[in-house]
């Protein structure tokens, strides 16, 4: 399921990741700047979820771009698009 957009959320340092199927994940960077990097990956082309797993603070999500670039974010919840 491709990532379609990244929006601000009402929670500081948390972004809304909007996917093609309508799923919206609230996520924050595990490493400073990862959400920004994810935005750059999205601008370069398609980005999909490559893997996910448990993390003490939520679900760790690995995303992969068409160029093979990757980043990891922490999913802290689900949301709905505006």
Coordinates of N, CA, C and O in Angstrom, one line a residue:
X1 N 0.9 -1.2 0.0 CA 0.0 0.0 0.0 C 0.9 1.2 0.0 O 1.6 1.5 0.9
X2 N 0.9 2.0 -1.1 CA 1.8 3.2 -1.2 C 1.4 4.3 -0.3 O 0.2 4.6 0.0
X3 N 2.4 5.1 0.2 CA 2.2 6.3 0.9 C 1.8 7.4 -0.1 O 2.4 7.6 -1.1
X4 N 0.7 8.0 0.2 CA 0.2 9.1 -0.7 C 0.5 10.5 -0.2 O 0.7 11.4 -1.1
X5 N 0.6 10.7 1.1 CA 0.8 12.1 1.6 C 1.3 12.0 3.0 O 1.1 11.1 3.7
X6 N 1.9 13.1 3.4 CA 2.4 13.3 4.8 C 1.8 14.7 5.2 O 2.1 15.7 4.5
X7 N 1.0 14.7 6.3 CA 0.4 16.0 6.8 C 0.8 16.2 8.2 O 1.2 15.3 8.9
X8 N 0.7 17.5 8.6 CA 0.9 17.8 10.0 C -0.2 17.1 10.9 O -1.3 16.9 10.4
X9 N 0.1 16.9 12.1 CA -1.0 16.5 13.0 C -1.1 17.5 14.1 O -0.3 18.3 14.3
X10 N -2.2 17.4 14.9 CA -2.4 18.4 16.0 C -1.4 18.1 17.2 O -1.2 18.9 18.0
X11 N -0.7 17.0 17.1 CA 0.3 16.6 18.2 C 1.7 17.0 17.8 O 2.1 16.7 16.7
X12 N 2.4 17.8 18.6 CA 3.7 18.2 18.2 C 4.7 17.0 17.9 O 4.6 16.0 18.6
X13 N 5.5 17.2 16.9 CA 6.5 16.2 16.5 C 5.9 14.9 16.0 O 6.5 13.8 16.0
X14 N 4.6 14.9 15.6 CA 3.9 13.7 15.1 C 3.3 14.1 13.7 O 2.7 15.2 13.6
X15 N 3.5 13.2 12.7 CA 2.9 13.5 11.4 C 1.8 12.5 11.1 O 1.8 11.4 11.6
X16 N 1.0 12.9 10.2 CA -0.1 11.9 9.6 C 0.5 11.4 8.3 O 0.8 12.1 7.4
X17 N 0.6 10.0 8.3 CA 1.0 9.4 7.0 C -0.3 8.8 6.4 O -0.9 7.9 7.0
X18 N -0.6 9.3 5.2 CA -1.8 8.9 4.5 C -1.5 7.9 3.4 O -0.7 8.2 2.6
X19 N -2.1 6.7 3.5 CA -1.8 5.6 2.5 C -3.0 5.5 1.5 O -4.1 6.0 1.7
X20 N -2.7 4.8 0.4 CA -3.6 4.7 -0.7 C -4.9 4.1 -0.4 O -5.9 4.4 -1.0
X21 N -4.9 3.2 0.6 CA -6.2 2.5 1.0 C -7.0 3.3 2.0 O -8.0 2.8 2.5
X22 N -6.6 4.5 2.3 CA -7.3 5.4 3.3 C -6.8 5.3 4.7 O -7.2 6.0 5.6
X23 N -5.9 4.4 5.0 CA -5.3 4.3 6.3 C -4.5 5.5 6.6 O -3.7 6.0 5.8
X24 N -4.6 6.0 7.8 CA -3.8 7.2 8.3 C -3.1 6.8 9.6 O -3.8 6.4 10.5
X25 N -1.8 6.8 9.6 CA -1.0 6.4 10.7 C -0.4 7.7 11.3 O 0.2 8.5 10.6
X26 N -0.5 7.9 12.6 CA 0.2 8.9 13.3 C 1.6 8.4 13.6 O 1.7 7.3 14.2
X27 N 2.6 9.1 13.2 CA 4.0 8.6 13.4 C 5.0 9.7 13.7 O 4.7 10.9 13.4
X28 N 6.0 9.3 14.4 CA 7.1 10.3 14.7 C 8.4 9.6 14.4 O 8.5 8.4 14.2
X29 N 9.4 10.4 14.3 CA 10.8 10.0 13.9 C 11.3 9.1 15.1 O 11.2 9.5 16.2
X30 N 12.0 8.0 14.7 CA 12.8 7.3 15.7 C 14.1 8.0 15.8 O 14.7 8.0 16.9
X31 N 14.6 8.5 14.7 CA 15.9 9.2 14.7 C 15.6 10.6 14.1 O 14.8 10.7 13.2
X32 N 16.1 11.6 14.7 CA 15.8 13.0 14.3 C 15.9 13.1 12.8 O 16.9 12.7 12.2
X33 N 14.8 13.7 12.2 CA 14.8 14.0 10.8 C 14.3 12.9 9.9 O 14.2 13.1 8.7
X34 N 13.9 11.8 10.4 CA 13.4 10.7 9.6 C 12.1 11.0 8.9 O 11.9 10.6 7.7
X35 N 11.2 11.7 9.5 CA 9.9 12.1 8.8 C 10.2 13.0 7.7 O 9.6 12.9 6.6
X36 N 11.2 14.0 7.9 CA 11.6 14.8 6.8 C 12.2 14.0 5.6 O 11.9 14.2 4.5
X37 N 13.0 13.1 6.0 CA 13.6 12.2 5.0 C 12.6 11.4 4.2 O 12.6 11.2 3.0
X38 N 11.6 11.0 5.0 CA 10.4 10.2 4.4 C 9.7 11.1 3.3 O 9.4 10.7 2.3
X39 N 9.6 12.4 3.6 CA 9.0 13.3 2.7 C 9.8 13.4 1.4 O 9.2 13.5 0.3
X40 N 11.1 13.5 1.5 CA 11.9 13.5 0.4 C 11.9 12.3 -0.4 O 11.8 12.3 -1.7
X41 N 11.8 11.1 0.2 CA 11.6 9.9 -0.5 C 10.3 9.9 -1.2 O 10.2 9.4 -2.4
X42 N 9.2 10.4 -0.6 CA 7.9 10.4 -1.3 C 7.9 11.3 -2.5 O 7.3 11.0 -3.5
X43 N 8.7 12.4 -2.4 CA 8.8 13.3 -3.6 C 9.5 12.6 -4.7 O 9.2 12.9 -5.9
X44 N 10.4 11.7 -4.4 CA 11.2 11.0 -5.5 C 10.4 9.9 -6.1 O 10.8 9.4 -7.2
X45 N 9.3 9.4 -5.5 CA 8.5 8.3 -6.1 C 7.8 7.6 -5.0 O 7.6 8.0 -3.9
X46 N 7.3 6.4 -5.4 CA 6.5 5.6 -4.5 C 7.3 5.1 -3.2 O 8.4 4.8 -3.3
X47 N 6.5 5.1 -2.1 CA 7.1 4.6 -0.8 C 6.1 3.6 -0.3 O 4.9 3.9 -0.3
X48 N 6.5 2.5 0.2 CA 5.7 1.5 0.7 C 6.2 1.0 2.1 O 7.4 1.2 2.4
X49 N 5.3 0.4 2.9 CA 5.8 -0.2 4.1 C 6.5 -1.5 3.8 O 6.0 -2.4 3.1
X50 N 7.7 -1.6 4.2 CA 8.6 -2.8 3.9 C 8.5 -3.8 5.1 O 8.6 -5.0 4.8
X51 N 8.3 -3.3 6.3 CA 8.3 -4.2 7.5 C 7.8 -3.4 8.7 O 7.7 -2.2 8.6
X52 N 7.4 -4.1 9.7 CA 7.0 -3.5 10.9 C 7.2 -4.5 12.1 O 7.3 -5.7 11.9
X53 N 7.3 -3.9 13.3 CA 7.5 -4.8 14.5 C 7.2 -4.0 15.7 O 7.1 -2.7 15.7
X54 N 7.2 -4.7 16.8 CA 6.9 -4.0 18.1 C 8.1 -3.2 18.6 O 9.2 -3.4 18.3
X55 N 7.7 -2.1 19.3 CA 8.7 -1.2 19.9 C 8.1 -0.8 21.2 O 6.8 -0.8 21.4
X56 N 8.9 -0.6 22.3 CA 8.3 -0.2 23.6 C 7.3 1.0 23.6 O 6.4 1.0 24.4
X57 N 7.5 1.9 22.6 CA 6.6 3.0 22.5 C 5.5 3.0 21.5 O 4.8 4.0 21.2
X58 N 5.4 1.9 20.8 CA 4.4 1.7 19.7 C 4.8 0.7 18.7 O 5.3 -0.4 19.1
X59 N 4.6 0.9 17.4 CA 5.0 0.0 16.4 C 6.1 0.6 15.5 O 5.8 1.7 15.0
X60 N 7.2 0.0 15.3 CA 8.2 0.5 14.4 C 7.9 0.1 13.0 O 7.6 -1.1 12.7
X61 N 7.9 1.1 12.1 CA 7.5 0.8 10.7 C 8.7 1.2 9.8 O 9.2 2.3 9.9
X62 N 9.1 0.2 9.0 CA 10.2 0.5 8.0 C 9.5 0.7 6.7 O 8.7 0.0 6.3
X63 N 9.9 1.8 6.1 CA 9.4 2.2 4.8 C 10.5 2.2 3.8 O 11.7 2.5 4.1
X64 N 10.2 1.8 2.5 CA 11.2 1.7 1.5 C 10.7 2.5 0.2 O 9.5 2.4 -0.2
X65 N 11.6 3.2 -0.4 CA 11.3 4.0 -1.6 C 11.7 3.3 -2.8 O 12.4 2.2 -2.8
X66 N 11.3 3.8 -4.0 CA 11.6 3.1 -5.3 C 13.1 3.1 -5.6 O 13.5 2.2 -6.3
X67 N 13.8 4.0 -5.0 CA 15.3 4.0 -5.3 C 16.0 3.1 -4.3 O 17.3 3.0 -4.3
X68 N 15.3 2.4 -3.4 CA 15.9 1.5 -2.4 C 16.2 2.2 -1.1 O 16.7 1.5 -0.2
X69 N 16.0 3.5 -1.1 CA 16.2 4.2 0.2 C 15.2 3.8 1.2 O 14.1 3.3 0.9
X70 N 15.5 3.9 2.5 CA 14.6 3.4 3.5 C 14.7 4.3 4.7 O 15.7 5.0 4.9
X71 N 13.7 4.3 5.5 CA 13.7 5.0 6.8 C 12.7 4.2 7.8 O 12.0 3.4 7.3
X72 N 12.9 4.5 9.0 CA 12.0 3.9 10.1 C 11.4 5.0 10.9 O 12.0 6.0 11.2
X73 N 10.1 4.8 11.2 CA 9.3 5.7 12.0 C 8.6 4.9 13.1 O 8.5 3.7 13.0
X74 N 8.1 5.6 14.1 CA 7.4 5.0 15.2 C 5.9 5.3 15.0 O 5.5 6.5 15.1
X75 N 5.1 4.3 14.7 CA 3.6 4.5 14.6 C 3.1 4.6 16.1 O 3.3 3.7 16.8
X76 N 2.5 5.7 16.4 CA 1.9 5.9 17.7 C 0.4 5.8 17.8 O -0.1 5.9 18.9
X77 N -0.2 5.6 16.7 CA -1.7 5.5 16.6 C -2.2 5.6 15.2 O -1.5 5.9 14.3
X78 N -3.5 5.4 15.1 CA -4.3 5.6 13.9 C -5.1 6.8 14.0 O -5.4 7.3 15.0
X79 N -5.4 7.4 12.8 CA -6.1 8.6 12.7 C -7.0 8.5 11.5 O -7.1 7.5 10.8
X80 N -7.8 9.6 11.3 CA -8.6 9.7 10.1 C -8.2 10.9 9.3 O -7.7 11.9 9.9
X81 N -8.3 10.8 8.0 CA -7.9 12.0 7.2 C -8.9 13.1 7.4 O -10.0 12.9 7.8
X82 N -8.4 14.4 7.2 CA -9.3 15.5 7.4 C -10.2 15.7 6.2 O -10.1 15.3 5.2

